[in-house]
Amino acid sequence: MELIDPFGRTVRDLRISITDRCNFRCTYCMPEEGMAWLDRKEILSFEEIHRLAQICVERFDVDSLRLTGGEPTVRAHLPVLVEKLAKLRVPKTANSPLAGKNIDLAMTTNGATLRLIADELRSAGLSRINISLDTLQQEKFLKITRRDHLSNVLDGIDAAVHAGFAPVKVNAVIQRGVNDDEIVALANFGREKQIEIRFIEFMPLDAQGQWQRNDVVGQDEIVATINGVYPLEQVASRGAAPADRWRYLDGGGTVGVIPSVTKPFCGDCDRVRLTAEGQFRTCLFSTTEFDLREMLRGGATDDALAAEIKRAVGTKWAGHAIGNVTFVRPKRSMSQIGG
Ligand code: SAM
Ligand code: SF4
């Protein structure tokens, strides 16, 4: 049975945060110091994550899972979890191109240690990978992430391509006055590597609450900047995917922009989220959560968990209101929700 929200959108994609911890401290996400980490026992075990994912896949025809965090690769024994989740099968009766097949299992990572584990993750059944990279300049990388790992991330991107992930995508959050001068350089990097760069508009989810509308570099500006150097044509409809995509007219591949602020795609959203400590959320910007961990640990049956997930989806709102007076920042920041 499909999970359909009050606005007629079908849930297809579950984003699972597997840790709130991270080996970077990106300025747009975390403070330099002072994050209060969850205690080990507060975080869902692999068995608990698998059980909830299985309910979503087998009862509700969810066909796509994405592991995120925090930084998912800092969770010990990650390939074990990947192997368990990769075996989940979409029901034969599902209205999905993957009906009767294994789910689409993806991960978003900062790439710092990927060079060491890309092959193992691929063998364990991870199908797709997104790596975050906001700059190609070492000093700026250090300034943005507060860690000196640019060369490791670049090696991680190469390792992901080499391991056979298809596609490998690179996410770049663009901030005014920080890395907006590198839009063409990053696009060029994608063209040379033949991987898709996806520019992301900066969202008000930084832990320090310093986001300002003026810091956002919007989709129109990003596309015009690239088009001025490498002419582009838009690729037809994105469906439920968050990125609008363009093709280089000279055959140099494709580039995407995720316009969460200037052109929100809430009307097509097919996502729900599970935080590292088992709180179910229907939107990045939700101000309510549904405590599945308490149910799991209190002995709830699969039927009861499924009913709670259904109830949560029944409360999904039409969309966020960034920029409107009605907008309320969620209490959690990006790394605590799972981006
Ligand atoms: N640590 C992993 C990483 O950085 O790829 C996964 C988690 S991270 C929270 C997921 C994505 O959210 C990354 O691509 C990151 O750049 C993006 N992100 C974090 N804070 C953001 C913000 N305030 N606005 C827009 N994107 C943000
Ligand atoms: Fe860590 Fe990712 Fe947040 Fe950067 S964006 S601090 S890598 S969780």
mmCIF file of C-alpha atoms and ligand atoms in Angstrom:
data_model
loop_
_atom_site.group_PDB
_atom_site.id
_atom_site.type_symbol
_atom_site.label_atom_id
_atom_site.label_comp_id
_atom_site.label_asym_id
_atom_site.label_seq_id
_atom_site.Cartn_x
_atom_site.Cartn_y
_atom_site.Cartn_z
ATOM 1 C CA MET A 1 0.000 0.000 0.000
ATOM 2 C CA GLU A 2 1.373 3.408 -0.923
ATOM 3 C CA LEU A 3 1.798 6.168 1.632
ATOM 4 C CA ILE A 4 -0.016 9.207 0.292
ATOM 5 C CA ASP A 5 0.095 12.517 2.146
ATOM 6 C CA PRO A 6 -2.803 15.003 2.500
ATOM 7 C CA PHE A 7 -1.641 16.859 -0.634
ATOM 8 C CA GLY A 8 -1.681 13.736 -2.811
ATOM 9 C CA ARG A 9 2.097 13.185 -2.883
ATOM 10 C CA THR A 10 3.271 9.568 -2.657
ATOM 11 C CA VAL A 11 6.180 8.813 -0.323
ATOM 12 C CA ARG A 12 8.920 6.938 -2.178
ATOM 13 C CA ASP A 13 12.151 7.975 -0.503
ATOM 14 C CA LEU A 14 13.307 7.499 3.100
ATOM 15 C CA ARG A 15 16.390 9.468 4.214
ATOM 16 C CA ILE A 16 18.039 7.814 7.176
ATOM 17 C CA SER A 17 20.499 9.670 9.369
ATOM 18 C CA ILE A 18 22.759 7.061 10.940
ATOM 19 C CA THR A 19 24.777 9.410 13.150
ATOM 20 C CA ASP A 20 24.734 13.023 14.291
ATOM 21 C CA ARG A 21 28.548 13.057 14.474
ATOM 22 C CA CYS A 22 30.919 14.348 11.848
ATOM 23 C CA ASN A 23 34.616 14.669 11.129
ATOM 24 C CA PHE A 24 34.063 18.122 9.515
ATOM 25 C CA ARG A 25 32.603 21.312 10.963
ATOM 26 C CA CYS A 26 31.179 23.041 7.880
ATOM 27 C CA THR A 27 30.275 26.616 8.768
ATOM 28 C CA TYR A 28 26.837 26.335 7.106
ATOM 29 C CA CYS A 29 25.972 23.263 9.175
ATOM 30 C CA MET A 30 27.815 23.007 12.506
ATOM 31 C CA PRO A 31 29.538 25.293 15.011
ATOM 32 C CA GLU A 32 33.305 24.939 15.453
ATOM 33 C CA GLU A 33 32.859 23.535 18.943
ATOM 34 C CA GLY A 34 30.102 22.768 21.369
ATOM 35 C CA MET A 35 27.831 20.363 19.485
ATOM 36 C CA ALA A 36 26.162 18.116 22.049
ATOM 37 C CA TRP A 37 26.473 14.598 20.606
ATOM 38 C CA LEU A 38 23.889 11.938 21.155
ATOM 39 C CA ASP A 39 24.898 9.165 23.485
ATOM 40 C CA ARG A 40 25.656 5.840 21.776
ATOM 41 C CA LYS A 41 22.570 4.191 23.273
ATOM 42 C CA GLU A 42 20.311 6.989 22.039
ATOM 43 C CA ILE A 43 21.151 6.149 18.441
ATOM 44 C CA LEU A 44 19.192 3.492 16.600
ATOM 45 C CA SER A 45 20.994 0.177 16.216
ATOM 46 C CA PHE A 46 21.443 -1.382 12.780
ATOM 47 C CA GLU A 47 18.629 -3.820 13.644
ATOM 48 C CA GLU A 48 16.285 -0.951 14.545
ATOM 49 C CA ILE A 49 17.145 0.982 11.383
ATOM 50 C CA HIS A 50 16.650 -2.130 9.278
ATOM 51 C CA ARG A 51 13.289 -2.878 10.875
ATOM 52 C CA LEU A 52 11.906 0.584 10.157
ATOM 53 C CA ALA A 53 13.332 0.594 6.627
ATOM 54 C CA GLN A 54 11.813 -2.820 6.002
ATOM 55 C CA ILE A 55 8.382 -1.593 7.099
ATOM 56 C CA CYS A 56 8.648 1.402 4.766
ATOM 57 C CA VAL A 57 9.792 -0.712 1.823
ATOM 58 C CA GLU A 58 7.659 -3.817 2.236
ATOM 59 C CA ARG A 59 4.443 -2.241 3.515
ATOM 60 C CA PHE A 60 4.536 1.163 1.883
ATOM 61 C CA ASP A 61 6.379 0.541 -1.405
ATOM 62 C CA VAL A 62 9.212 2.964 -0.593
ATOM 63 C CA ASP A 63 11.808 2.151 -3.266
ATOM 64 C CA SER A 64 14.660 4.481 -2.372
ATOM 65 C CA LEU A 65 16.752 4.781 0.810
ATOM 66 C CA ARG A 66 19.521 7.316 1.375
ATOM 67 C CA LEU A 67 22.006 7.121 4.238
ATOM 68 C CA THR A 68 23.143 10.438 5.622
ATOM 69 C CA GLY A 69 24.022 12.199 8.863
ATOM 70 C CA GLY A 70 26.073 13.864 10.317
ATOM 71 C CA GLU A 71 28.714 12.027 8.380
ATOM 72 C CA PRO A 72 27.536 8.459 7.683
ATOM 73 C CA THR A 73 31.052 7.107 7.166
ATOM 74 C CA VAL A 74 32.009 7.796 10.808
ATOM 75 C CA ARG A 75 29.526 5.165 11.950
ATOM 76 C CA ALA A 76 31.421 1.976 12.781
ATOM 77 C CA HIS A 77 30.774 -1.074 10.596
ATOM 78 C CA LEU A 78 28.879 0.935 7.950
ATOM 79 C CA PRO A 79 29.263 -1.793 5.277
ATOM 80 C CA VAL A 80 27.360 -4.203 7.548
ATOM 81 C CA LEU A 81 24.356 -1.863 7.567
ATOM 82 C CA VAL A 82 24.641 -1.277 3.822
ATOM 83 C CA GLU A 83 24.631 -5.008 3.187
ATOM 84 C CA LYS A 84 21.513 -5.509 5.327
ATOM 85 C CA LEU A 85 19.585 -2.658 3.695
ATOM 86 C CA ALA A 86 20.678 -3.442 0.143
ATOM 87 C CA LYS A 87 18.883 -6.788 0.370
ATOM 88 C CA LEU A 88 15.480 -5.180 0.880
ATOM 89 C CA ARG A 89 13.201 -5.800 -2.081
ATOM 90 C CA VAL A 90 10.475 -3.558 -3.405
ATOM 91 C CA PRO A 91 7.159 -5.507 -3.481
ATOM 92 C CA LYS A 92 6.283 -7.019 -6.868
ATOM 93 C CA THR A 93 2.959 -5.193 -6.736
ATOM 94 C CA ALA A 94 4.519 -1.756 -6.188
ATOM 95 C CA ASN A 95 3.940 1.006 -8.717
ATOM 96 C CA SER A 96 7.691 1.417 -9.188
ATOM 97 C CA PRO A 97 10.282 0.709 -11.864
ATOM 98 C CA LEU A 98 11.997 -1.295 -9.121
ATOM 99 C CA ALA A 99 8.988 -3.534 -8.352
ATOM 100 C CA GLY A 100 10.290 -6.988 -7.471
ATOM 101 C CA LYS A 101 13.880 -5.717 -7.416
ATOM 102 C CA ASN A 102 16.306 -4.506 -4.766
ATOM 103 C CA ILE A 103 15.787 -0.983 -3.455
ATOM 104 C CA ASP A 104 17.861 1.945 -4.685
ATOM 105 C CA LEU A 105 20.349 2.504 -1.856
ATOM 106 C CA ALA A 106 22.268 5.794 -1.869
ATOM 107 C CA MET A 107 24.495 7.736 0.519
ATOM 108 C CA THR A 108 25.538 11.376 0.978
ATOM 109 C CA THR A 109 29.044 11.838 2.366
ATOM 110 C CA ASN A 110 31.717 14.466 2.776
ATOM 111 C CA GLY A 111 34.079 12.007 1.113
ATOM 112 C CA ALA A 112 36.948 12.443 3.583
ATOM 113 C CA THR A 113 37.511 8.705 4.056
ATOM 114 C CA LEU A 114 35.888 7.411 0.910
ATOM 115 C CA ARG A 115 39.180 6.503 -0.698
ATOM 116 C CA LEU A 116 39.501 3.842 2.007
ATOM 117 C CA ILE A 117 36.020 2.332 1.854
ATOM 118 C CA ALA A 118 34.489 3.021 -1.582
ATOM 119 C CA ASP A 119 35.124 -0.499 -2.895
ATOM 120 C CA GLU A 120 33.811 -2.134 0.254
ATOM 121 C CA LEU A 121 30.617 -0.058 0.182
ATOM 122 C CA ARG A 122 30.081 -0.863 -3.474
ATOM 123 C CA SER A 123 30.522 -4.595 -2.830
ATOM 124 C CA ALA A 124 28.116 -4.363 0.104
ATOM 125 C CA GLY A 125 25.401 -3.141 -2.283
ATOM 126 C CA LEU A 126 25.431 0.659 -2.115
ATOM 127 C CA SER A 127 24.264 1.818 -5.536
ATOM 128 C CA ARG A 128 24.686 5.589 -5.650
ATOM 129 C CA ILE A 129 26.787 8.171 -3.897
ATOM 130 C CA ASN A 130 26.734 11.962 -3.498
ATOM 131 C CA ILE A 131 29.892 13.656 -2.300
ATOM 132 C CA SER A 132 29.972 17.185 -0.933
ATOM 133 C CA LEU A 133 32.608 19.567 -2.298
ATOM 134 C CA ASP A 134 32.134 23.331 -2.098
ATOM 135 C CA THR A 135 35.516 24.566 -3.296
ATOM 136 C CA LEU A 136 38.609 23.449 -5.174
ATOM 137 C CA GLN A 137 40.890 25.783 -3.217
ATOM 138 C CA GLN A 138 42.706 24.331 -0.239
ATOM 139 C CA GLU A 139 42.557 27.396 1.986
ATOM 140 C CA LYS A 140 38.925 27.988 1.272
ATOM 141 C CA PHE A 141 38.184 24.323 1.902
ATOM 142 C CA LEU A 142 39.783 24.689 5.334
ATOM 143 C CA LYS A 143 37.755 27.840 5.980
ATOM 144 C CA ILE A 144 34.434 26.235 4.996
ATOM 145 C CA THR A 145 34.854 22.782 6.555
ATOM 146 C CA ARG A 146 37.361 23.753 9.286
ATOM 147 C CA ARG A 147 39.342 20.667 8.247
ATOM 148 C CA ASP A 148 42.282 20.323 5.854
ATOM 149 C CA HIS A 149 40.979 17.404 3.798
ATOM 150 C CA LEU A 150 40.572 18.701 0.238
ATOM 151 C CA SER A 151 42.994 16.190 -1.272
ATOM 152 C CA ASN A 152 41.329 13.306 0.572
ATOM 153 C CA VAL A 153 37.914 14.356 -0.746
ATOM 154 C CA LEU A 154 39.257 14.632 -4.309
ATOM 155 C CA ASP A 155 40.759 11.163 -3.928
ATOM 156 C CA GLY A 156 37.412 9.985 -2.538
ATOM 157 C CA ILE A 157 35.597 11.228 -5.649
ATOM 158 C CA ASP A 158 38.051 9.345 -7.867
ATOM 159 C CA ALA A 159 37.707 6.246 -5.688
ATOM 160 C CA ALA A 160 33.904 6.376 -5.974
ATOM 161 C CA VAL A 161 34.082 6.572 -9.776
ATOM 162 C CA HIS A 162 36.657 3.787 -9.825
ATOM 163 C CA ALA A 163 34.521 1.590 -7.553
ATOM 164 C CA GLY A 164 31.759 1.757 -10.173
ATOM 165 C CA PHE A 165 29.155 3.933 -8.460
ATOM 166 C CA ALA A 166 26.842 5.232 -11.126
ATOM 167 C CA PRO A 167 26.132 7.987 -10.976
ATOM 168 C CA VAL A 168 28.595 9.769 -8.684
ATOM 169 C CA LYS A 169 27.280 13.255 -7.984
ATOM 170 C CA VAL A 170 29.017 16.142 -6.278
ATOM 171 C CA ASN A 171 27.023 18.572 -4.085
ATOM 172 C CA ALA A 172 28.212 22.151 -3.703
ATOM 173 C CA VAL A 173 26.461 24.602 -1.368
ATOM 174 C CA ILE A 174 27.016 28.084 -2.777
ATOM 175 C CA GLN A 175 27.234 31.013 -0.359
ATOM 176 C CA ARG A 176 27.493 34.646 -1.409
ATOM 177 C CA GLY A 177 30.983 36.016 -0.850
ATOM 178 C CA VAL A 178 32.339 32.592 0.120
ATOM 179 C CA ASN A 179 32.438 30.399 -2.993
ATOM 180 C CA ASP A 180 30.186 32.098 -5.561
ATOM 181 C CA ASP A 181 33.372 32.955 -7.453
ATOM 182 C CA GLU A 182 33.943 29.224 -8.036
ATOM 183 C CA ILE A 183 30.696 28.300 -9.789
ATOM 184 C CA VAL A 184 32.378 27.974 -13.187
ATOM 185 C CA ALA A 185 35.451 26.239 -11.737
ATOM 186 C CA LEU A 186 33.232 23.641 -10.036
ATOM 187 C CA ALA A 187 31.179 23.196 -13.212
ATOM 188 C CA ASN A 188 34.418 22.694 -15.088
ATOM 189 C CA PHE A 189 35.553 20.107 -12.544
ATOM 190 C CA GLY A 190 32.347 18.141 -13.215
ATOM 191 C CA ARG A 191 32.815 18.376 -16.975
ATOM 192 C CA GLU A 192 36.376 17.133 -16.761
ATOM 193 C CA LYS A 193 35.524 14.251 -14.438
ATOM 194 C CA GLN A 194 32.280 13.509 -16.289
ATOM 195 C CA ILE A 195 30.280 13.660 -13.072
ATOM 196 C CA GLU A 196 27.243 15.784 -12.308
ATOM 197 C CA ILE A 197 27.789 18.778 -10.045
ATOM 198 C CA ARG A 198 24.672 19.790 -8.158
ATOM 199 C CA PHE A 199 24.706 23.307 -6.824
ATOM 200 C CA ILE A 200 22.620 23.673 -3.653
ATOM 201 C CA GLU A 201 21.062 26.903 -2.438
ATOM 202 C CA PHE A 202 22.129 27.725 1.114
ATOM 203 C CA MET A 203 19.259 26.954 3.532
ATOM 204 C CA PRO A 204 18.532 28.287 7.032
ATOM 205 C CA LEU A 205 19.672 25.099 8.757
ATOM 206 C CA ASP A 206 23.083 26.208 10.032
ATOM 207 C CA ALA A 207 23.581 25.457 13.718
ATOM 208 C CA GLN A 208 24.649 28.997 14.505
ATOM 209 C CA GLY A 209 21.535 30.578 13.038
ATOM 210 C CA GLN A 210 23.533 33.009 10.926
ATOM 211 C CA TRP A 211 21.759 32.339 7.631
ATOM 212 C CA GLN A 212 20.577 35.447 5.834
ATOM 213 C CA ARG A 213 18.593 35.682 2.643
ATOM 214 C CA ASN A 214 21.380 37.769 1.092
ATOM 215 C CA ASP A 215 23.820 34.864 1.527
ATOM 216 C CA VAL A 216 21.776 32.720 -0.860
ATOM 217 C CA VAL A 217 22.944 32.521 -4.458
ATOM 218 C CA GLY A 218 19.809 31.575 -6.370
ATOM 219 C CA GLN A 219 19.312 29.095 -9.162
ATOM 220 C CA ASP A 220 18.842 31.742 -11.878
ATOM 221 C CA GLU A 221 22.166 33.374 -11.046
ATOM 222 C CA ILE A 222 24.008 30.037 -10.888
ATOM 223 C CA VAL A 223 22.641 28.916 -14.247
ATOM 224 C CA ALA A 224 23.315 32.295 -15.905
ATOM 225 C CA THR A 225 26.897 32.234 -14.619
ATOM 226 C CA ILE A 226 27.599 28.812 -16.095
ATOM 227 C CA ASN A 227 25.655 29.529 -19.279
ATOM 228 C CA GLY A 228 27.874 32.569 -19.879
ATOM 229 C CA VAL A 229 30.841 30.249 -20.294
ATOM 230 C CA TYR A 230 29.332 26.894 -21.250
ATOM 231 C CA PRO A 231 25.942 27.299 -22.985
ATOM 232 C CA LEU A 232 23.220 25.138 -21.438
ATOM 233 C CA GLU A 233 19.775 23.792 -22.249
ATOM 234 C CA GLN A 234 17.372 22.593 -19.596
ATOM 235 C CA VAL A 235 16.650 18.879 -19.349
ATOM 236 C CA ALA A 236 12.928 18.063 -19.146
ATOM 237 C CA SER A 237 11.001 17.724 -15.876
ATOM 238 C CA ARG A 238 12.721 16.649 -12.694
ATOM 239 C CA GLY A 239 9.754 14.638 -11.320
ATOM 240 C CA ALA A 240 10.256 14.193 -7.588
ATOM 241 C CA ALA A 241 14.023 14.733 -7.744
ATOM 242 C CA PRO A 242 15.113 17.938 -5.993
ATOM 243 C CA ALA A 243 17.532 19.089 -8.709
ATOM 244 C CA ASP A 244 16.599 20.905 -11.898
ATOM 245 C CA ARG A 245 19.064 19.776 -14.541
ATOM 246 C CA TRP A 246 20.771 21.317 -17.556
ATOM 247 C CA ARG A 247 22.801 19.801 -20.398
ATOM 248 C CA TYR A 248 25.946 21.394 -21.807
ATOM 249 C CA LEU A 249 25.288 22.097 -25.477
ATOM 250 C CA ASP A 250 28.830 21.051 -26.339
ATOM 251 C CA GLY A 251 28.232 17.542 -24.966
ATOM 252 C CA GLY A 252 30.108 18.165 -21.707
ATOM 253 C CA GLY A 253 27.513 16.323 -19.597
ATOM 254 C CA THR A 254 24.899 17.681 -17.211
ATOM 255 C CA VAL A 255 24.724 19.987 -14.210
ATOM 256 C CA GLY A 256 22.005 20.343 -11.560
ATOM 257 C CA VAL A 257 20.760 23.043 -9.220
ATOM 258 C CA ILE A 258 18.694 22.386 -6.090
ATOM 259 C CA PRO A 259 16.662 25.582 -5.631
ATOM 260 C CA SER A 260 15.312 24.897 -2.130
ATOM 261 C CA VAL A 261 15.012 28.590 -1.317
ATOM 262 C CA THR A 262 14.196 30.461 -4.532
ATOM 263 C CA LYS A 263 12.036 27.772 -6.198
ATOM 264 C CA PRO A 264 11.028 25.217 -3.574
ATOM 265 C CA PHE A 265 10.084 21.840 -4.989
ATOM 266 C CA CYS A 266 7.769 20.939 -2.081
ATOM 267 C CA GLY A 267 4.863 20.259 -4.466
ATOM 268 C CA ASP A 268 6.705 17.209 -5.818
ATOM 269 C CA CYS A 269 8.363 16.094 -2.577
ATOM 270 C CA ASP A 270 8.344 12.319 -2.085
ATOM 271 C CA ARG A 271 10.658 12.220 0.944
ATOM 272 C CA VAL A 272 10.406 11.421 4.620
ATOM 273 C CA ARG A 273 13.222 11.329 7.162
ATOM 274 C CA LEU A 274 14.427 9.346 10.128
ATOM 275 C CA THR A 275 16.867 11.004 12.519
ATOM 276 C CA ALA A 276 19.749 9.132 14.122
ATOM 277 C CA GLU A 277 17.776 8.742 17.344
ATOM 278 C CA GLY A 278 14.683 7.422 15.612
ATOM 279 C CA GLN A 279 12.504 10.503 15.213
ATOM 280 C CA PHE A 280 10.387 10.345 12.063
ATOM 281 C CA ARG A 281 10.004 13.658 10.191
ATOM 282 C CA THR A 282 7.996 14.486 7.097
ATOM 283 C CA CYS A 283 10.096 17.516 6.094
ATOM 284 C CA LEU A 284 13.582 18.973 6.684
ATOM 285 C CA PHE A 285 11.802 21.994 8.103
ATOM 286 C CA SER A 286 9.250 20.124 10.236
ATOM 287 C CA THR A 287 8.712 21.379 13.727
ATOM 288 C CA THR A 288 7.097 18.097 14.820
ATOM 289 C CA GLU A 289 8.591 14.613 15.085
ATOM 290 C CA PHE A 290 7.212 11.160 15.723
ATOM 291 C CA ASP A 291 9.139 9.084 18.246
ATOM 292 C CA LEU A 292 9.598 5.674 16.638
ATOM 293 C CA ARG A 293 12.512 4.779 18.918
ATOM 294 C CA GLU A 294 10.308 4.839 21.984
ATOM 295 C CA MET A 295 7.875 2.529 20.199
ATOM 296 C CA LEU A 296 10.638 0.202 18.987
ATOM 297 C CA ARG A 297 12.146 -0.084 22.449
ATOM 298 C CA GLY A 298 8.746 -0.366 24.099
ATOM 299 C CA GLY A 299 7.982 -3.564 22.174
ATOM 300 C CA ALA A 300 5.675 -2.138 19.480
ATOM 301 C CA THR A 301 4.580 -4.510 16.733
ATOM 302 C CA ASP A 302 5.276 -3.861 13.047
ATOM 303 C CA ASP A 303 1.576 -3.064 12.664
ATOM 304 C CA ALA A 304 1.787 -0.381 15.343
ATOM 305 C CA LEU A 305 4.958 1.111 13.844
ATOM 306 C CA ALA A 306 3.384 1.137 10.383
ATOM 307 C CA ALA A 307 0.281 2.847 11.771
ATOM 308 C CA GLU A 308 2.434 5.555 13.387
ATOM 309 C CA ILE A 309 4.369 6.145 10.147
ATOM 310 C CA LYS A 310 1.057 6.446 8.316
ATOM 311 C CA ARG A 311 -0.239 8.865 10.943
ATOM 312 C CA ALA A 312 2.919 10.987 10.595
ATOM 313 C CA VAL A 313 2.617 11.142 6.798
ATOM 314 C CA GLY A 314 -1.000 12.209 7.321
ATOM 315 C CA THR A 315 0.324 15.397 8.920
ATOM 316 C CA LYS A 316 2.756 16.337 6.123
ATOM 317 C CA TRP A 317 2.370 19.959 5.191
ATOM 318 C CA ALA A 318 2.228 21.503 1.732
ATOM 319 C CA GLY A 319 5.699 22.987 2.041
ATOM 320 C CA HIS A 320 8.108 25.183 3.916
ATOM 321 C CA ALA A 321 7.809 28.946 3.963
ATOM 322 C CA ILE A 322 11.420 30.192 3.925
ATOM 323 C CA GLY A 323 11.374 33.940 3.370
ATOM 324 C CA ASN A 324 7.780 34.358 4.602
ATOM 325 C CA VAL A 325 6.831 35.813 7.975
ATOM 326 C CA THR A 326 5.244 32.468 8.823
ATOM 327 C CA PHE A 327 8.574 30.599 8.529
ATOM 328 C CA VAL A 328 9.770 28.973 11.744
ATOM 329 C CA ARG A 329 13.331 27.622 11.843
ATOM 330 C CA PRO A 330 13.427 24.008 13.025
ATOM 331 C CA LYS A 331 15.136 23.613 16.400
ATOM 332 C CA ARG A 332 17.620 21.153 14.935
ATOM 333 C CA SER A 333 20.339 22.017 12.455
ATOM 334 C CA MET A 334 21.147 20.115 9.255
ATOM 335 C CA SER A 335 23.543 17.579 10.789
ATOM 336 C CA GLN A 336 21.062 16.756 13.552
ATOM 337 C CA ILE A 337 18.216 16.121 11.120
ATOM 338 C CA GLY A 338 20.079 14.397 8.320
ATOM 339 C CA GLY A 339 20.540 16.340 5.113
HETATM 340 N N1 SAM B 1 28.083 14.818 5.984
HETATM 341 C C1 SAM B 1 27.523 14.488 4.726
HETATM 342 C C2 SAM B 1 27.847 15.539 3.685
HETATM 343 O O1 SAM B 1 28.253 16.643 4.065
HETATM 344 O O2 SAM B 1 27.666 15.256 2.510
HETATM 345 C C3 SAM B 1 26.044 14.200 4.769
HETATM 346 C C4 SAM B 1 25.204 15.083 5.647
HETATM 347 S S1 SAM B 1 25.115 16.762 5.093
HETATM 348 C C5 SAM B 1 24.087 17.457 6.340
HETATM 349 C C6 SAM B 1 24.105 16.586 3.651
HETATM 350 C C7 SAM B 1 24.149 17.723 2.667
HETATM 351 O O3 SAM B 1 23.580 18.860 3.260
HETATM 352 C C8 SAM B 1 25.541 18.116 2.215
HETATM 353 O O4 SAM B 1 25.603 18.121 0.805
HETATM 354 C C9 SAM B 1 25.712 19.505 2.761
HETATM 355 O O5 SAM B 1 26.516 20.298 1.935
HETATM 356 C C10 SAM B 1 24.277 19.987 2.805
HETATM 357 N N2 SAM B 1 24.038 21.076 3.746
HETATM 358 C C11 SAM B 1 24.414 21.174 5.044
HETATM 359 N N3 SAM B 1 24.013 22.330 5.596
HETATM 360 C C12 SAM B 1 23.336 22.996 4.609
HETATM 361 C C13 SAM B 1 22.667 24.255 4.551
HETATM 362 N N4 SAM B 1 22.592 25.072 5.607
HETATM 363 N N5 SAM B 1 22.100 24.610 3.378
HETATM 364 C C14 SAM B 1 22.171 23.801 2.285
HETATM 365 N N6 SAM B 1 22.759 22.600 2.290
HETATM 366 C C15 SAM B 1 23.352 22.209 3.432
HETATM 367 FE FE1 SF4 B 2 29.513 17.366 8.522
HETATM 368 FE FE2 SF4 B 2 28.110 17.179 6.273
HETATM 369 FE FE3 SF4 B 2 27.470 19.008 8.164
HETATM 370 FE FE4 SF4 B 2 29.708 19.315 6.777
HETATM 371 S S1 SF4 B 2 27.602 19.327 5.946
HETATM 372 S S2 SF4 B 2 29.509 19.518 9.013
HETATM 373 S S3 SF4 B 2 30.335 17.258 6.447
HETATM 374 S S4 SF4 B 2 27.331 16.828 8.369
#
